[in-house]
mmCIF file of C-alpha atoms in Angstrom:
data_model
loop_
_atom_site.group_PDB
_atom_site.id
_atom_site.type_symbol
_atom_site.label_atom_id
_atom_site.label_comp_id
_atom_site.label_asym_id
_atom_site.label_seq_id
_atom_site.Cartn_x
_atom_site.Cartn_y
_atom_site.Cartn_z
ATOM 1 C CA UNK A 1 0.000 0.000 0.000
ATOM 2 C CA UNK A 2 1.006 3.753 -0.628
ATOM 3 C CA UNK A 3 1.185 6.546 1.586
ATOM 4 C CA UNK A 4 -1.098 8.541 2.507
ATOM 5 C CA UNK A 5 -1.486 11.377 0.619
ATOM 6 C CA UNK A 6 -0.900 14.912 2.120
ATOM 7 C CA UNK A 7 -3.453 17.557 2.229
ATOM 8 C CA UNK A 8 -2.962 20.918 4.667
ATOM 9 C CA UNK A 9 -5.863 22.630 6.465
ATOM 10 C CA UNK A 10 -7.638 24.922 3.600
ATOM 11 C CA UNK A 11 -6.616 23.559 0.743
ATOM 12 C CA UNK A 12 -9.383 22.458 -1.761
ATOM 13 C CA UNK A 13 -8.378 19.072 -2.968
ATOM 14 C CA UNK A 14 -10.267 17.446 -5.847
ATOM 15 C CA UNK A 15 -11.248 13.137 -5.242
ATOM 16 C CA UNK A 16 -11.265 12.031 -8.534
ATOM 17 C CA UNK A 17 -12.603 8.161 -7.826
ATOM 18 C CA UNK A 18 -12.640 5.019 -10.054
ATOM 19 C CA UNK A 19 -11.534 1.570 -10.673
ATOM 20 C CA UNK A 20 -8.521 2.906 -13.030
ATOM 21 C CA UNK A 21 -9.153 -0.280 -15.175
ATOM 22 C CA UNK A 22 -7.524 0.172 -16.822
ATOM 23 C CA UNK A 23 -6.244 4.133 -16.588
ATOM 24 C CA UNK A 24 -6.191 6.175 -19.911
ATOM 25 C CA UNK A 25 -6.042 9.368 -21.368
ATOM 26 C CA UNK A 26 -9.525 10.509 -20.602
ATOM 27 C CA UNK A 27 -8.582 10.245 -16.831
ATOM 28 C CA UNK A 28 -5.580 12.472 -17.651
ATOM 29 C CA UNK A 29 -7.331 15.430 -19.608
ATOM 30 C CA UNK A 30 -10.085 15.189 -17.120
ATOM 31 C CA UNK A 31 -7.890 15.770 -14.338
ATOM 32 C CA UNK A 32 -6.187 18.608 -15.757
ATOM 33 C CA UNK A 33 -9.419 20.045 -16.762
ATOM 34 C CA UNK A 34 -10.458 19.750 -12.954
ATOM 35 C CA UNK A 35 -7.513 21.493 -11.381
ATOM 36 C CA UNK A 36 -7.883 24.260 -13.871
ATOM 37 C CA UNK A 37 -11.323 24.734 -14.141
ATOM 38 C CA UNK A 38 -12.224 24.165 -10.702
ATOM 39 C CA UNK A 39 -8.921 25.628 -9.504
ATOM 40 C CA UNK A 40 -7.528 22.929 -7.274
ATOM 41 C CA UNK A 41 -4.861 22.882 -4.923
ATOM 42 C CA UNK A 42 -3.998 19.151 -5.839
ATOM 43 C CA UNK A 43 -6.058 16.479 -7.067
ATOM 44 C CA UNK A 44 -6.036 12.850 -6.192
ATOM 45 C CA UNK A 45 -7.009 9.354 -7.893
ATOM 46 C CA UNK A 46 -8.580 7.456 -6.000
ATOM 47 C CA UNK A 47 -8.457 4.000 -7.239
ATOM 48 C CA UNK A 48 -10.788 2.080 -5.414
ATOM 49 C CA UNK A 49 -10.491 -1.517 -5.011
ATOM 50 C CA UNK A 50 -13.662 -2.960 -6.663
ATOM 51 C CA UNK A 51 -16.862 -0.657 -7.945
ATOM 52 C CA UNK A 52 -20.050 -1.630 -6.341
ATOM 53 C CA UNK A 53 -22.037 -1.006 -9.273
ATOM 54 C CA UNK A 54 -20.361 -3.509 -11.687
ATOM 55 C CA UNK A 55 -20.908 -6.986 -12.096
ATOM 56 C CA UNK A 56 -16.977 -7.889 -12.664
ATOM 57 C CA UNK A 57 -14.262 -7.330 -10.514
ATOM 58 C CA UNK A 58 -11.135 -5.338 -12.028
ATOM 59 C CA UNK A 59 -7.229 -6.476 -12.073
ATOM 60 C CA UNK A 60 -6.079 -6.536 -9.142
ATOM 61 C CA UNK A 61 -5.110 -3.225 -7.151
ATOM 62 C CA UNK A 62 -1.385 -2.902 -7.440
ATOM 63 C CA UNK A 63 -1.585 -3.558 -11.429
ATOM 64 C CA UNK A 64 -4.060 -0.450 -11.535
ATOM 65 C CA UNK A 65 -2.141 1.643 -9.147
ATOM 66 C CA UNK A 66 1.452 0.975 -10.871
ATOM 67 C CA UNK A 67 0.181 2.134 -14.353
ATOM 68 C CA UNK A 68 -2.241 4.623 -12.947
ATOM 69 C CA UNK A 69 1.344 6.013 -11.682
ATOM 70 C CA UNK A 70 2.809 6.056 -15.042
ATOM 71 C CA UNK A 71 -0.247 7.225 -16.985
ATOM 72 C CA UNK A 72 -0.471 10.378 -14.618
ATOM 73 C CA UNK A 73 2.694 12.463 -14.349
ATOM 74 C CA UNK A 74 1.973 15.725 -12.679
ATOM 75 C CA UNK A 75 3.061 17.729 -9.614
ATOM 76 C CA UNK A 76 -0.121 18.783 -7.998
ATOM 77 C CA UNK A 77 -1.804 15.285 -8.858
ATOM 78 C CA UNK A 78 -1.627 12.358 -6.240
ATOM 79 C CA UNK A 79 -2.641 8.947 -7.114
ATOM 80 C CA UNK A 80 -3.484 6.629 -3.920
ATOM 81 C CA UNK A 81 -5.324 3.479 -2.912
ATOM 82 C CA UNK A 82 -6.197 5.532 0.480
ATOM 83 C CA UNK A 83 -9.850 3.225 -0.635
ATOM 84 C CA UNK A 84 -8.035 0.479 0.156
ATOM 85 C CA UNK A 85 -6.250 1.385 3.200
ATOM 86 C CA UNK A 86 -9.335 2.425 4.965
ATOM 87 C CA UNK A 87 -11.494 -0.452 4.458
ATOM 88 C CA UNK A 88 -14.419 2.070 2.512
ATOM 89 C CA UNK A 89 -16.381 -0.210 0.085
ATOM 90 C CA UNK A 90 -19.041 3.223 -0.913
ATOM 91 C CA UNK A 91 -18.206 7.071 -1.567
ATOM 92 C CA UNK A 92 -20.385 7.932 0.900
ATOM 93 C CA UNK A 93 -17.796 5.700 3.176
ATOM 94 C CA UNK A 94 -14.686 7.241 1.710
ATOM 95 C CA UNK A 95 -15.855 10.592 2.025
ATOM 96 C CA UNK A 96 -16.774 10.069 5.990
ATOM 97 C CA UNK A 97 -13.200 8.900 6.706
ATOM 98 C CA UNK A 98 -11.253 11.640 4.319
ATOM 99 C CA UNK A 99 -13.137 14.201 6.459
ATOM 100 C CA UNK A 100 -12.208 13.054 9.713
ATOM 101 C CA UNK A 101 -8.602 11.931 8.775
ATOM 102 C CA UNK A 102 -8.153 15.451 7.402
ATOM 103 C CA UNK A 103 -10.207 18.521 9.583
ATOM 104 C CA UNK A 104 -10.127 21.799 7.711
ATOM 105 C CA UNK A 105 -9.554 20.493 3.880
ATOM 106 C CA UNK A 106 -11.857 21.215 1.598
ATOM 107 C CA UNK A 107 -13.074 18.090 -0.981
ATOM 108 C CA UNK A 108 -14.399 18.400 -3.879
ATOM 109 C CA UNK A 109 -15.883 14.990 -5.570
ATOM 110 C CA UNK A 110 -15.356 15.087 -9.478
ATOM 111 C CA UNK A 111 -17.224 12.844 -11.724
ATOM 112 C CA UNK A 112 -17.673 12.810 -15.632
ATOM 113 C CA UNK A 113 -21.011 13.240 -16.766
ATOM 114 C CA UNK A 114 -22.003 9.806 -17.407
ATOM 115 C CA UNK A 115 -21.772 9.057 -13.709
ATOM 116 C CA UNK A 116 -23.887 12.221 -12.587
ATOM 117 C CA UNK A 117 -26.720 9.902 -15.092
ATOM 118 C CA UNK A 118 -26.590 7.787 -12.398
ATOM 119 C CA UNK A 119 -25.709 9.159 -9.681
ATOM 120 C CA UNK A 120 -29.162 8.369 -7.774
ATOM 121 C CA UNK A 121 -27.514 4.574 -8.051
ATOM 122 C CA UNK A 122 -24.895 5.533 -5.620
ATOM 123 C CA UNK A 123 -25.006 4.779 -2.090
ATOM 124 C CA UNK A 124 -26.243 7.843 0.474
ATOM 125 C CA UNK A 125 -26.095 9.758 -2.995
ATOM 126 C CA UNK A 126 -27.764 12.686 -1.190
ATOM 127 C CA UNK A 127 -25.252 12.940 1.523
ATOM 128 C CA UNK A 128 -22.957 13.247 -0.786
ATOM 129 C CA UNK A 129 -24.422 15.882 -2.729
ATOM 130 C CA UNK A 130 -25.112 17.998 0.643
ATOM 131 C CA UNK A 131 -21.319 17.079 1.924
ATOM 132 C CA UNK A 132 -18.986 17.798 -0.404
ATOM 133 C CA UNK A 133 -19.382 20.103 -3.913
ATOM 134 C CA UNK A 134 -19.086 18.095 -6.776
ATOM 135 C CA UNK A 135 -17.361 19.289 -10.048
ATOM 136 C CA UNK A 136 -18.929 17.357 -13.272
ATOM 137 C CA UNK A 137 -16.996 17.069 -16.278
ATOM 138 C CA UNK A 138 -18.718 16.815 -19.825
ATOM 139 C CA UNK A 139 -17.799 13.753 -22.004
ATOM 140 C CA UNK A 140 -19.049 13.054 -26.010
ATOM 141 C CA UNK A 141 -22.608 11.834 -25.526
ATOM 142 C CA UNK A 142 -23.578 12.288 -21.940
ATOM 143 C CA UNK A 143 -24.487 15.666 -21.631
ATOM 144 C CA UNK A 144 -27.983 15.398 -22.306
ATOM 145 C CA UNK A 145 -28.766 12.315 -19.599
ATOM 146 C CA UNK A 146 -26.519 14.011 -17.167
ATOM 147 C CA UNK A 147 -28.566 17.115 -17.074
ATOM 148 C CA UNK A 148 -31.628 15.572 -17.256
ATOM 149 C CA UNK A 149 -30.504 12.867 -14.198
ATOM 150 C CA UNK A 150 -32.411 13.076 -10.969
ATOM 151 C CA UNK A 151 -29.810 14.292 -9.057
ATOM 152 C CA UNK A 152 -29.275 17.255 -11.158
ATOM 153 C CA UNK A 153 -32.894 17.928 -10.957
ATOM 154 C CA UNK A 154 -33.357 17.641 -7.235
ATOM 155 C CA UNK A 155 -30.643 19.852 -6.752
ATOM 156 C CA UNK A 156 -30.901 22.209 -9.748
ATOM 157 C CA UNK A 157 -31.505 25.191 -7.436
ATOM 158 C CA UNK A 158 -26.977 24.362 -5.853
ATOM 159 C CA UNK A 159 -25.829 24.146 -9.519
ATOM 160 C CA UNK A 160 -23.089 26.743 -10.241
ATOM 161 C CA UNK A 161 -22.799 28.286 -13.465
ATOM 162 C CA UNK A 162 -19.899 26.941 -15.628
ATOM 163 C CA UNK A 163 -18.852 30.166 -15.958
ATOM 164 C CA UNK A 164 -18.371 30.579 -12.492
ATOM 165 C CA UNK A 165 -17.298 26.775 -11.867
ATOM 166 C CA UNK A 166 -13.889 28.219 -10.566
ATOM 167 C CA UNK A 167 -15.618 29.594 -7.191
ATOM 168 C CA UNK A 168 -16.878 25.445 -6.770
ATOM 169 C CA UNK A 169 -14.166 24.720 -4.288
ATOM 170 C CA UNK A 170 -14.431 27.472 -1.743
ATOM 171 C CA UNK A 171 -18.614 27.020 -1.425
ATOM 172 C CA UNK A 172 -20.268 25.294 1.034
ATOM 173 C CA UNK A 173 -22.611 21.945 -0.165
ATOM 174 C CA UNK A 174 -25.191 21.454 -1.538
ATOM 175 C CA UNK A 175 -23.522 23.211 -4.944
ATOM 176 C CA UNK A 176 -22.118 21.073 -8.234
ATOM 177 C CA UNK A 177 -20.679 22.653 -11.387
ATOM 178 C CA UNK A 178 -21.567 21.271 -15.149
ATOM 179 C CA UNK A 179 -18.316 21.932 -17.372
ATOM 180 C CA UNK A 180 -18.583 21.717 -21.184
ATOM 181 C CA UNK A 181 -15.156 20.407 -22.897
ATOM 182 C CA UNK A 182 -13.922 18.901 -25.689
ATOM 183 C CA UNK A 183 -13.288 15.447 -24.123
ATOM 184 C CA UNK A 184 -11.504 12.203 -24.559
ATOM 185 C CA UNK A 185 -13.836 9.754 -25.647
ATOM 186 C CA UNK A 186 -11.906 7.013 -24.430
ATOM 187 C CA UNK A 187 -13.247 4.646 -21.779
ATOM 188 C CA UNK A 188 -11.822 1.731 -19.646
ATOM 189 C CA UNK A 189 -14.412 -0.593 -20.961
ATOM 190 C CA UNK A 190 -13.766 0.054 -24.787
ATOM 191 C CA UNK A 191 -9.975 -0.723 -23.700
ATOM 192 C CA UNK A 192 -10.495 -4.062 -22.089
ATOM 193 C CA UNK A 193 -13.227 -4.953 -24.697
ATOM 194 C CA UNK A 194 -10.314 -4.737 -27.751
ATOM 195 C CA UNK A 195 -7.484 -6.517 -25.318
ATOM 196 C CA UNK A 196 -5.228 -3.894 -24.196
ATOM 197 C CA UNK A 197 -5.653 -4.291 -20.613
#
């Protein structure tokens, strides 16, 4: 297991969560796009050891963390299987234990916008939306489902303006931000599906 990440009192740190199976670019220009457009102090991966929501477990953890490692190469991004190392099987769970563990930081949850489709899936899903802000990133073909999603309807009235999405960090939750950008298209599941993982 890795280290535990470091994160000071005040500092708006971006959870970027997933099974990294395998990692790609999409998870890279995401991230980037989330430090910038949310303006981050760091960002980390958080590369859980199974998803609850699929059917198939992934390769096994320290396969996913050593190439998450050497897919993402940047100074203010931190990949860690902190997941792991606290037991937490939900974000809901994750999100409990980050808070405690680190008093004063400020998390942000960031998700594509295929997952905000389904966010009313998710475990405690309104907890989560009334703990932490959430920063959603636009990918080819899910803009449409992710703004017509429950959750974004339910909490319509704490969605930020895109415009204004760099201000996400620093407000209190319920808010979430909707970013348009040109994405990636690439996904973990067309990767496995043509046998490069």
């Amino acid at each position: 297991m890795s280290a535990r990440p470091v994160a000071k009192r005040g500092q708006v740190i971006g959870l970027l969560g997933g099974s990294f199976d395998p990692p790609h670019a999409g998870h890279v220009h995401i991230s980037k796009a989330a430090l910038k457009r949310f303006r981050l102090d760091r960002l980390w991966w958080l590369v859980s050891p199974g998803n609850p929501l699929k059917e198939n477990g992934p390769a096994p953890l320290a396969d996913r963390m050593q190439a998450a490692r050497a897919m993402m190469d940047h100074p203010r991004v931190t990949v860690t299987d902190i997941e792991a190392q606290l037991g937490t099987r939900y974000t809901a769970q994750t999100l409990m234990a980050l808070r405690r563990r680190y008093p004063g930081v400020r998390f942000v949850w960031i998700m594509g916008a295929d997952n905000l489709a389904q966010f009313h899936l998710w475990q405690d899903w309104r907890w989560i939306m009334d703990t932490v802000p959430i920063g959603v990133l636009a990918r080819p073909g899910d803009r449409i489902a992710a703004r017509m999603s429950k959750a974004a309807k339910v909490y319509a009235r704490a969605r930020i303006p895109g415009r204004a999405a760099h201000t996400l960090g620093r407000a209190d939750a319920p808010a979430w931000s909707f970013v348009n950008l040109p994405m990636s298209d690439q996904s973990s599941t067309a990767i496995r599906k043509r046998g490069e993982w």
